[in-house]
Amino acid sequence: MGTLKTELFGLCKDVAVEFHGWEFSAGKFKNSSLKHTELIVDPGLSFDRGFGHLQPSIALNNKRATKLSKQLLGEAIPTAIVSFQVIAHLLTATPEPLRLSCLVCDDKAQYMSTVRQSNRFSEGVLEDLDARSIDLKNAPTVLAAMLRDGISFIEGHYKLVNEESLLGNLPAKYSTRNEIPYDEMERQKGVMMCLVHILQGDFDFLNRYRSEDFKTVFPKRMGELDKIGTALPDLKRRFVETGSVI
């Protein structure tokens, strides 16, 4: 008998086989069939005290955007990333009680019994915990539903036909749950949108985004924007000479 992590990762690999073009690697479901962009459905797995915690998200890593962010900022920034918690109301395959989070237990009955005996939680909290917990044997069904929801969101909100269409239609437009701020132009995501515009030859967007006229909910990451600004003349030169900044 392996550890819960080993068993759950094994189940993830089995589930991935059911979806054409997908594999489970380094803790994430990945699709590398596109030449320009890697698609990811990340189950957000963490492990503690005998259970696994699922908190999924989707991500897209455009190869040129990744390379540019490494060159200018020293790190690979996701081209797009969306948490399932933000779009829980748009999910259809994942059972409703599990759309915000899910606990996978070796033995759910034993786990719930231990929690009840602690006398630390109200009945309402216990009922919610019970609804959001599953046995390991039920994990394949939930993982498959999660992956199906992730793929559906990606295919419905991103133009994957070619790189030009993908980058030209970012950021994705979607409604958020319970008035959670739509954050596609916030913080690091906003930095990435500046890079996406630069990849397309738009060198004016950076200053528009930096300006006080461009309102954001959270403070802009001016340090990273300054690094991009410093490199902008060279990027413009490259684009004029070669038609590409990468």
mmCIF file of N, CA and C in Angstrom, residues 60-169:
data_model
loop_
_atom_site.group_PDB
_atom_site.id
_atom_site.type_symbol
_atom_site.label_atom_id
_atom_site.label_comp_id
_atom_site.label_asym_id
_atom_site.label_seq_id
_atom_site.Cartn_x
_atom_site.Cartn_y
_atom_site.Cartn_z
ATOM 1 N N LEU A 60 -2.639 28.429 -19.120
ATOM 2 C CA LEU A 60 -2.094 28.334 -20.466
ATOM 3 C C LEU A 60 -0.698 28.928 -20.443
ATOM 4 N N ASN A 61 0.255 28.214 -21.017
ATOM 5 C CA ASN A 61 1.627 28.707 -21.111
ATOM 6 C C ASN A 61 2.016 28.813 -22.580
ATOM 7 N N ASN A 62 1.896 30.025 -23.121
ATOM 8 C CA ASN A 62 2.351 30.266 -24.485
ATOM 9 C C ASN A 62 3.885 30.273 -24.484
ATOM 10 N N LYS A 63 4.486 29.553 -25.406
ATOM 11 C CA LYS A 63 5.938 29.366 -25.368
ATOM 12 C C LYS A 63 6.696 30.675 -25.539
ATOM 13 N N ARG A 64 6.233 31.520 -26.429
ATOM 14 C CA ARG A 64 6.947 32.785 -26.638
ATOM 15 C C ARG A 64 6.744 33.733 -25.460
ATOM 16 N N ALA A 65 5.548 33.744 -24.889
ATOM 17 C CA ALA A 65 5.296 34.597 -23.732
ATOM 18 C C ALA A 65 6.133 34.137 -22.538
ATOM 19 N N THR A 66 6.244 32.821 -22.377
ATOM 20 C CA THR A 66 7.068 32.271 -21.306
ATOM 21 C C THR A 66 8.529 32.674 -21.490
ATOM 22 N N LYS A 67 9.010 32.558 -22.705
ATOM 23 C CA LYS A 67 10.409 32.906 -22.988
ATOM 24 C C LYS A 67 10.662 34.387 -22.733
ATOM 25 N N LEU A 68 9.724 35.236 -23.140
ATOM 26 C CA LEU A 68 9.893 36.678 -22.957
ATOM 27 C C LEU A 68 9.872 37.050 -21.481
ATOM 28 N N SER A 69 8.989 36.436 -20.714
ATOM 29 C CA SER A 69 8.925 36.745 -19.286
ATOM 30 C C SER A 69 10.202 36.295 -18.570
ATOM 31 N N LYS A 70 10.773 35.176 -19.007
ATOM 32 C CA LYS A 70 12.044 34.725 -18.427
ATOM 33 C C LYS A 70 13.162 35.703 -18.758
ATOM 34 N N GLN A 71 13.179 36.172 -19.999
ATOM 35 C CA GLN A 71 14.227 37.097 -20.427
ATOM 36 C C GLN A 71 14.163 38.419 -19.680
ATOM 37 N N LEU A 72 12.961 38.954 -19.533
ATOM 38 C CA LEU A 72 12.823 40.296 -18.979
ATOM 39 C C LEU A 72 12.666 40.322 -17.468
ATOM 40 N N LEU A 73 12.038 39.274 -16.912
ATOM 41 C CA LEU A 73 11.693 39.297 -15.491
ATOM 42 C C LEU A 73 12.380 38.209 -14.681
ATOM 43 N N GLY A 74 13.026 37.273 -15.375
ATOM 44 C CA GLY A 74 13.738 36.227 -14.676
ATOM 45 C C GLY A 74 12.879 35.086 -14.190
ATOM 46 N N GLU A 75 11.611 35.039 -14.595
ATOM 47 C CA GLU A 75 10.728 33.948 -14.196
ATOM 48 C C GLU A 75 9.682 33.707 -15.267
ATOM 49 N N ALA A 76 9.164 32.488 -15.277
ATOM 50 C CA ALA A 76 8.119 32.125 -16.236
ATOM 51 C C ALA A 76 6.756 32.445 -15.640
ATOM 52 N N ILE A 77 6.046 33.390 -16.238
ATOM 53 C CA ILE A 77 4.710 33.770 -15.783
ATOM 54 C C ILE A 77 3.676 33.048 -16.643
ATOM 55 N N PRO A 78 2.649 32.448 -16.044
ATOM 56 C CA PRO A 78 1.592 31.840 -16.867
ATOM 57 C C PRO A 78 0.972 32.878 -17.802
ATOM 58 N N THR A 79 0.712 32.482 -19.014
ATOM 59 C CA THR A 79 0.054 33.387 -19.958
ATOM 60 C C THR A 79 -1.379 33.646 -19.538
ATOM 61 N N ALA A 80 -2.012 32.635 -18.941
ATOM 62 C CA ALA A 80 -3.362 32.780 -18.395
ATOM 63 C C ALA A 80 -3.513 31.787 -17.259
ATOM 64 N N ILE A 81 -4.239 32.170 -16.238
ATOM 65 C CA ILE A 81 -4.519 31.260 -15.125
ATOM 66 C C ILE A 81 -5.843 31.674 -14.485
ATOM 67 N N VAL A 82 -6.709 30.675 -14.249
ATOM 68 C CA VAL A 82 -8.032 30.933 -13.669
ATOM 69 C C VAL A 82 -8.344 29.854 -12.642
ATOM 70 N N SER A 83 -8.653 30.259 -11.439
ATOM 71 C CA SER A 83 -9.007 29.314 -10.380
ATOM 72 C C SER A 83 -10.447 28.844 -10.535
ATOM 73 N N PHE A 84 -10.683 27.559 -10.286
ATOM 74 C CA PHE A 84 -12.049 27.037 -10.311
ATOM 75 C C PHE A 84 -12.928 27.736 -9.282
ATOM 76 N N GLN A 85 -12.346 28.224 -8.195
ATOM 77 C CA GLN A 85 -13.150 28.904 -7.184
ATOM 78 C C GLN A 85 -13.806 30.154 -7.748
ATOM 79 N N VAL A 86 -13.130 30.808 -8.681
ATOM 80 C CA VAL A 86 -13.658 32.033 -9.284
ATOM 81 C C VAL A 86 -14.790 31.728 -10.259
ATOM 82 N N ILE A 87 -14.722 30.571 -10.923
ATOM 83 C CA ILE A 87 -15.694 30.231 -11.982
ATOM 84 C C ILE A 87 -16.548 29.023 -11.595
ATOM 85 N N ALA A 88 -16.701 28.785 -10.295
ATOM 86 C CA ALA A 88 -17.447 27.600 -9.840
ATOM 87 C C ALA A 88 -18.857 27.559 -10.417
ATOM 88 N N HIS A 89 -19.464 28.720 -10.615
ATOM 89 C CA HIS A 89 -20.834 28.785 -11.141
ATOM 90 C C HIS A 89 -20.910 28.385 -12.613
ATOM 91 N N LEU A 90 -19.756 28.315 -13.290
ATOM 92 C CA LEU A 90 -19.722 27.941 -14.706
ATOM 93 C C LEU A 90 -19.427 26.462 -14.908
ATOM 94 N N LEU A 91 -19.067 25.763 -13.838
ATOM 95 C CA LEU A 91 -18.722 24.350 -13.957
ATOM 96 C C LEU A 91 -19.980 23.500 -14.041
ATOM 97 N N THR A 92 -19.921 22.419 -14.778
ATOM 98 C CA THR A 92 -21.102 21.572 -14.951
ATOM 99 C C THR A 92 -20.842 20.102 -14.622
ATOM 100 N N ALA A 93 -19.607 19.641 -14.813
ATOM 101 C CA ALA A 93 -19.325 18.219 -14.612
ATOM 102 C C ALA A 93 -19.026 17.892 -13.146
ATOM 103 N N THR A 94 -18.293 18.759 -12.476
ATOM 104 C CA THR A 94 -17.926 18.534 -11.078
ATOM 105 C C THR A 94 -19.154 18.651 -10.187
ATOM 106 N N PRO A 95 -19.398 17.688 -9.292
ATOM 107 C CA PRO A 95 -20.539 17.804 -8.364
ATOM 108 C C PRO A 95 -20.489 19.137 -7.629
ATOM 109 N N GLU A 96 -21.628 19.782 -7.489
ATOM 110 C CA GLU A 96 -21.684 21.140 -6.945
ATOM 111 C C GLU A 96 -20.976 21.306 -5.599
ATOM 112 N N PRO A 97 -21.153 20.394 -4.630
ATOM 113 C CA PRO A 97 -20.492 20.605 -3.334
ATOM 114 C C PRO A 97 -18.967 20.592 -3.419
ATOM 115 N N LEU A 98 -18.414 20.061 -4.522
ATOM 116 C CA LEU A 98 -16.966 19.914 -4.643
ATOM 117 C C LEU A 98 -16.332 20.973 -5.537
ATOM 118 N N ARG A 99 -17.103 21.951 -5.979
ATOM 119 C CA ARG A 99 -16.585 22.907 -6.953
ATOM 120 C C ARG A 99 -15.662 23.957 -6.344
ATOM 121 N N LEU A 100 -15.766 24.193 -5.058
ATOM 122 C CA LEU A 100 -14.881 25.158 -4.403
ATOM 123 C C LEU A 100 -13.633 24.481 -3.844
ATOM 124 N N SER A 101 -13.798 23.296 -3.308
ATOM 125 C CA SER A 101 -12.661 22.526 -2.805
ATOM 126 C C SER A 101 -13.132 21.112 -2.524
ATOM 127 N N CYS A 102 -12.168 20.209 -2.400
ATOM 128 C CA CYS A 102 -12.518 18.805 -2.169
ATOM 129 C C CYS A 102 -11.415 18.145 -1.360
ATOM 130 N N LEU A 103 -11.809 17.384 -0.341
ATOM 131 C CA LEU A 103 -10.875 16.591 0.444
ATOM 132 C C LEU A 103 -10.988 15.130 0.018
ATOM 133 N N VAL A 104 -9.860 14.510 -0.297
ATOM 134 C CA VAL A 104 -9.837 13.098 -0.656
ATOM 135 C C VAL A 104 -9.244 12.339 0.533
ATOM 136 N N CYS A 105 -10.015 11.412 1.087
ATOM 137 C CA CYS A 105 -9.605 10.697 2.302
ATOM 138 C C CYS A 105 -9.321 9.231 2.012
ATOM 139 N N ASP A 106 -8.337 8.689 2.704
ATOM 140 C CA ASP A 106 -8.111 7.240 2.653
ATOM 141 C C ASP A 106 -9.361 6.516 3.121
ATOM 142 N N ASP A 107 -9.946 7.014 4.198
ATOM 143 C CA ASP A 107 -11.155 6.436 4.787
ATOM 144 C C ASP A 107 -12.004 7.591 5.303
ATOM 145 N N LYS A 108 -12.982 8.006 4.510
ATOM 146 C CA LYS A 108 -13.772 9.175 4.851
ATOM 147 C C LYS A 108 -14.544 8.970 6.151
ATOM 148 N N ALA A 109 -15.110 7.779 6.347
ATOM 149 C CA ALA A 109 -15.902 7.525 7.561
ATOM 150 C C ALA A 109 -15.042 7.716 8.811
ATOM 151 N N GLN A 110 -13.837 7.181 8.768
ATOM 152 C CA GLN A 110 -12.937 7.322 9.906
ATOM 153 C C GLN A 110 -12.529 8.781 10.105
ATOM 154 N N TYR A 111 -12.273 9.462 8.996
ATOM 155 C CA TYR A 111 -11.874 10.870 9.072
ATOM 156 C C TYR A 111 -12.980 11.714 9.704
ATOM 157 N N MET A 112 -14.219 11.528 9.246
ATOM 158 C CA MET A 112 -15.332 12.307 9.782
ATOM 159 C C MET A 112 -15.577 11.957 11.240
ATOM 160 N N SER A 113 -15.396 10.702 11.604
ATOM 161 C CA SER A 113 -15.573 10.294 12.999
ATOM 162 C C SER A 113 -14.560 10.997 13.901
ATOM 163 N N THR A 114 -13.323 11.073 13.430
ATOM 164 C CA THR A 114 -12.281 11.739 14.206
ATOM 165 C C THR A 114 -12.582 13.228 14.365
ATOM 166 N N VAL A 115 -13.057 13.843 13.303
ATOM 167 C CA VAL A 115 -13.389 15.267 13.358
ATOM 168 C C VAL A 115 -14.549 15.514 14.324
ATOM 169 N N ARG A 116 -15.562 14.662 14.267
ATOM 170 C CA ARG A 116 -16.719 14.814 15.167
ATOM 171 C C ARG A 116 -16.300 14.666 16.630
ATOM 172 N N GLN A 117 -15.432 13.704 16.897
ATOM 173 C CA GLN A 117 -15.013 13.454 18.276
ATOM 174 C C GLN A 117 -14.202 14.595 18.865
ATOM 175 N N SER A 118 -13.650 15.445 17.991
ATOM 176 C CA SER A 118 -12.868 16.575 18.494
ATOM 177 C C SER A 118 -13.738 17.647 19.141
ATOM 178 N N ASN A 119 -15.053 17.635 18.793
ATOM 179 C CA ASN A 119 -16.008 18.617 19.346
ATOM 180 C C ASN A 119 -15.563 20.064 19.100
ATOM 181 N N ARG A 120 -14.913 20.283 17.997
ATOM 182 C CA ARG A 120 -14.411 21.629 17.695
ATOM 183 C C ARG A 120 -15.282 22.372 16.691
ATOM 184 N N PHE A 121 -16.213 21.645 16.049
ATOM 185 C CA PHE A 121 -16.954 22.262 14.954
ATOM 186 C C PHE A 121 -18.454 22.137 15.159
ATOM 187 N N SER A 122 -19.189 23.121 14.633
ATOM 188 C CA SER A 122 -20.646 23.083 14.693
ATOM 189 C C SER A 122 -21.176 22.036 13.724
ATOM 190 N N GLU A 123 -22.449 21.696 13.873
ATOM 191 C CA GLU A 123 -23.054 20.702 12.992
ATOM 192 C C GLU A 123 -23.071 21.196 11.550
ATOM 193 N N GLY A 124 -23.275 22.502 11.386
ATOM 194 C CA GLY A 124 -23.274 23.057 10.032
ATOM 195 C C GLY A 124 -21.925 22.909 9.353
ATOM 196 N N VAL A 125 -20.858 23.157 10.095
ATOM 197 C CA VAL A 125 -19.511 23.009 9.547
ATOM 198 C C VAL A 125 -19.234 21.545 9.215
ATOM 199 N N LEU A 126 -19.690 20.648 10.089
ATOM 200 C CA LEU A 126 -19.484 19.218 9.854
ATOM 201 C C LEU A 126 -20.223 18.745 8.606
ATOM 202 N N GLU A 127 -21.433 19.238 8.418
ATOM 203 C CA GLU A 127 -22.208 18.870 7.232
ATOM 204 C C GLU A 127 -21.508 19.358 5.953
ATOM 205 N N ASP A 128 -20.979 20.579 6.013
ATOM 206 C CA ASP A 128 -20.268 21.129 4.858
ATOM 207 C C ASP A 128 -19.008 20.325 4.571
ATOM 208 N N LEU A 129 -18.285 19.958 5.630
ATOM 209 C CA LEU A 129 -17.076 19.162 5.466
ATOM 210 C C LEU A 129 -17.393 17.791 4.890
ATOM 211 N N ASP A 130 -18.483 17.201 5.350
ATOM 212 C CA ASP A 130 -18.896 15.898 4.845
ATOM 213 C C ASP A 130 -19.233 15.971 3.351
ATOM 214 N N ALA A 131 -19.919 17.069 2.953
ATOM 215 C CA ALA A 131 -20.307 17.234 1.547
ATOM 216 C C ALA A 131 -19.094 17.437 0.647
ATOM 217 N N ARG A 132 -18.031 18.024 1.201
ATOM 218 C CA ARG A 132 -16.846 18.344 0.401
ATOM 219 C C ARG A 132 -15.754 17.288 0.515
ATOM 220 N N SER A 133 -16.056 16.161 1.121
ATOM 221 C CA SER A 133 -15.074 15.098 1.291
ATOM 222 C C SER A 133 -15.495 13.854 0.523
ATOM 223 N N ILE A 134 -14.520 13.116 0.006
ATOM 224 C CA ILE A 134 -14.795 11.878 -0.718
ATOM 225 C C ILE A 134 -13.780 10.818 -0.304
ATOM 226 N N ASP A 135 -14.141 9.564 -0.517
ATOM 227 C CA ASP A 135 -13.203 8.465 -0.326
ATOM 228 C C ASP A 135 -12.278 8.372 -1.534
ATOM 229 N N LEU A 136 -11.108 7.833 -1.319
ATOM 230 C CA LEU A 136 -10.140 7.661 -2.400
ATOM 231 C C LEU A 136 -10.737 6.878 -3.564
ATOM 232 N N LYS A 137 -11.580 5.886 -3.263
ATOM 233 C CA LYS A 137 -12.165 5.061 -4.325
ATOM 234 C C LYS A 137 -13.061 5.872 -5.259
ATOM 235 N N ASN A 138 -13.571 7.018 -4.775
ATOM 236 C CA ASN A 138 -14.423 7.870 -5.614
ATOM 237 C C ASN A 138 -13.640 8.948 -6.347
ATOM 238 N N ALA A 139 -12.335 9.015 -6.085
ATOM 239 C CA ALA A 139 -11.518 10.074 -6.675
ATOM 240 C C ALA A 139 -11.480 10.039 -8.202
ATOM 241 N N PRO A 140 -11.388 8.862 -8.857
ATOM 242 C CA PRO A 140 -11.324 8.883 -10.323
ATOM 243 C C PRO A 140 -12.505 9.597 -10.973
ATOM 244 N N THR A 141 -13.701 9.396 -10.442
ATOM 245 C CA THR A 141 -14.884 10.049 -11.011
ATOM 246 C C THR A 141 -14.800 11.560 -10.850
ATOM 247 N N VAL A 142 -14.357 12.008 -9.669
ATOM 248 C CA VAL A 142 -14.257 13.444 -9.405
ATOM 249 C C VAL A 142 -13.131 14.066 -10.232
ATOM 250 N N LEU A 143 -12.010 13.377 -10.333
ATOM 251 C CA LEU A 143 -10.891 13.892 -11.122
ATOM 252 C C LEU A 143 -11.250 14.009 -12.599
ATOM 253 N N ALA A 144 -11.967 13.019 -13.103
ATOM 254 C CA ALA A 144 -12.392 13.065 -14.508
ATOM 255 C C ALA A 144 -13.347 14.233 -14.740
ATOM 256 N N ALA A 145 -14.251 14.468 -13.789
ATOM 257 C CA ALA A 145 -15.187 15.590 -13.908
ATOM 258 C C ALA A 145 -14.435 16.916 -13.865
ATOM 259 N N MET A 146 -13.466 17.001 -12.967
ATOM 260 C CA MET A 146 -12.652 18.210 -12.850
ATOM 261 C C MET A 146 -11.905 18.486 -14.152
ATOM 262 N N LEU A 147 -11.291 17.455 -14.724
ATOM 263 C CA LEU A 147 -10.554 17.619 -15.971
ATOM 264 C C LEU A 147 -11.505 17.995 -17.104
ATOM 265 N N ARG A 148 -12.663 17.395 -17.119
ATOM 266 C CA ARG A 148 -13.653 17.714 -18.156
ATOM 267 C C ARG A 148 -14.082 19.176 -18.058
ATOM 268 N N ASP A 149 -14.309 19.664 -16.839
ATOM 269 C CA ASP A 149 -14.669 21.072 -16.653
ATOM 270 C C ASP A 149 -13.534 21.989 -17.093
ATOM 271 N N GLY A 150 -12.298 21.618 -16.755
ATOM 272 C CA GLY A 150 -11.158 22.442 -17.143
ATOM 273 C C GLY A 150 -10.994 22.531 -18.643
ATOM 274 N N ILE A 151 -11.112 21.398 -19.308
ATOM 275 C CA ILE A 151 -10.995 21.376 -20.766
ATOM 276 C C ILE A 151 -12.114 22.193 -21.401
ATOM 277 N N SER A 152 -13.319 22.045 -20.884
ATOM 278 C CA SER A 152 -14.466 22.777 -21.414
ATOM 279 C C SER A 152 -14.260 24.284 -21.280
ATOM 280 N N PHE A 153 -13.740 24.724 -20.131
ATOM 281 C CA PHE A 153 -13.510 26.160 -19.942
ATOM 282 C C PHE A 153 -12.444 26.660 -20.913
ATOM 283 N N ILE A 154 -11.364 25.914 -21.038
ATOM 284 C CA ILE A 154 -10.293 26.324 -21.954
ATOM 285 C C ILE A 154 -10.809 26.424 -23.385
ATOM 286 N N GLU A 155 -11.513 25.393 -23.835
ATOM 287 C CA GLU A 155 -11.996 25.382 -25.213
ATOM 288 C C GLU A 155 -13.061 26.445 -25.462
ATOM 289 N N GLY A 156 -13.805 26.806 -24.418
ATOM 290 C CA GLY A 156 -14.875 27.791 -24.575
ATOM 291 C C GLY A 156 -14.433 29.232 -24.426
ATOM 292 N N HIS A 157 -13.235 29.467 -23.872
ATOM 293 C CA HIS A 157 -12.839 30.846 -23.558
ATOM 294 C C HIS A 157 -11.527 31.287 -24.203
ATOM 295 N N TYR A 158 -10.850 30.389 -24.919
ATOM 296 C CA TYR A 158 -9.591 30.761 -25.556
ATOM 297 C C TYR A 158 -9.610 30.323 -27.018
ATOM 298 N N LYS A 159 -9.099 31.183 -27.884
ATOM 299 C CA LYS A 159 -9.042 30.903 -29.321
ATOM 300 C C LYS A 159 -7.760 30.119 -29.615
ATOM 301 N N LEU A 160 -7.883 28.815 -29.697
ATOM 302 C CA LEU A 160 -6.714 27.951 -29.780
ATOM 303 C C LEU A 160 -6.315 27.585 -31.199
ATOM 304 N N VAL A 161 -7.045 28.090 -32.187
ATOM 305 C CA VAL A 161 -6.813 27.663 -33.566
ATOM 306 C C VAL A 161 -5.391 27.980 -34.023
ATOM 307 N N ASN A 162 -4.836 29.105 -33.573
ATOM 308 C CA ASN A 162 -3.445 29.437 -33.860
ATOM 309 C C ASN A 162 -2.963 30.449 -32.827
ATOM 310 N N GLU A 163 -1.660 30.699 -32.824
ATOM 311 C CA GLU A 163 -1.082 31.584 -31.805
ATOM 312 C C GLU A 163 -1.597 33.008 -31.941
ATOM 313 N N GLU A 164 -1.735 33.480 -33.159
ATOM 314 C CA GLU A 164 -2.205 34.845 -33.381
ATOM 315 C C GLU A 164 -3.599 35.042 -32.779
ATOM 316 N N SER A 165 -4.493 34.083 -33.009
ATOM 317 C CA SER A 165 -5.848 34.189 -32.469
ATOM 318 C C SER A 165 -5.847 34.123 -30.949
ATOM 319 N N LEU A 166 -5.020 33.240 -30.397
ATOM 320 C CA LEU A 166 -4.961 33.115 -28.941
ATOM 321 C C LEU A 166 -4.514 34.425 -28.300
ATOM 322 N N LEU A 167 -3.351 34.935 -28.730
ATOM 323 C CA LEU A 167 -2.818 36.142 -28.113
ATOM 324 C C LEU A 167 -3.702 37.353 -28.374
ATOM 325 N N GLY A 168 -4.280 37.409 -29.575
ATOM 326 C CA GLY A 168 -5.106 38.560 -29.937
ATOM 327 C C GLY A 168 -6.427 38.632 -29.201
ATOM 328 N N ASN A 169 -6.825 37.539 -28.576
ATOM 329 C CA ASN A 169 -8.100 37.508 -27.860
ATOM 330 C C ASN A 169 -7.918 37.357 -26.347
#
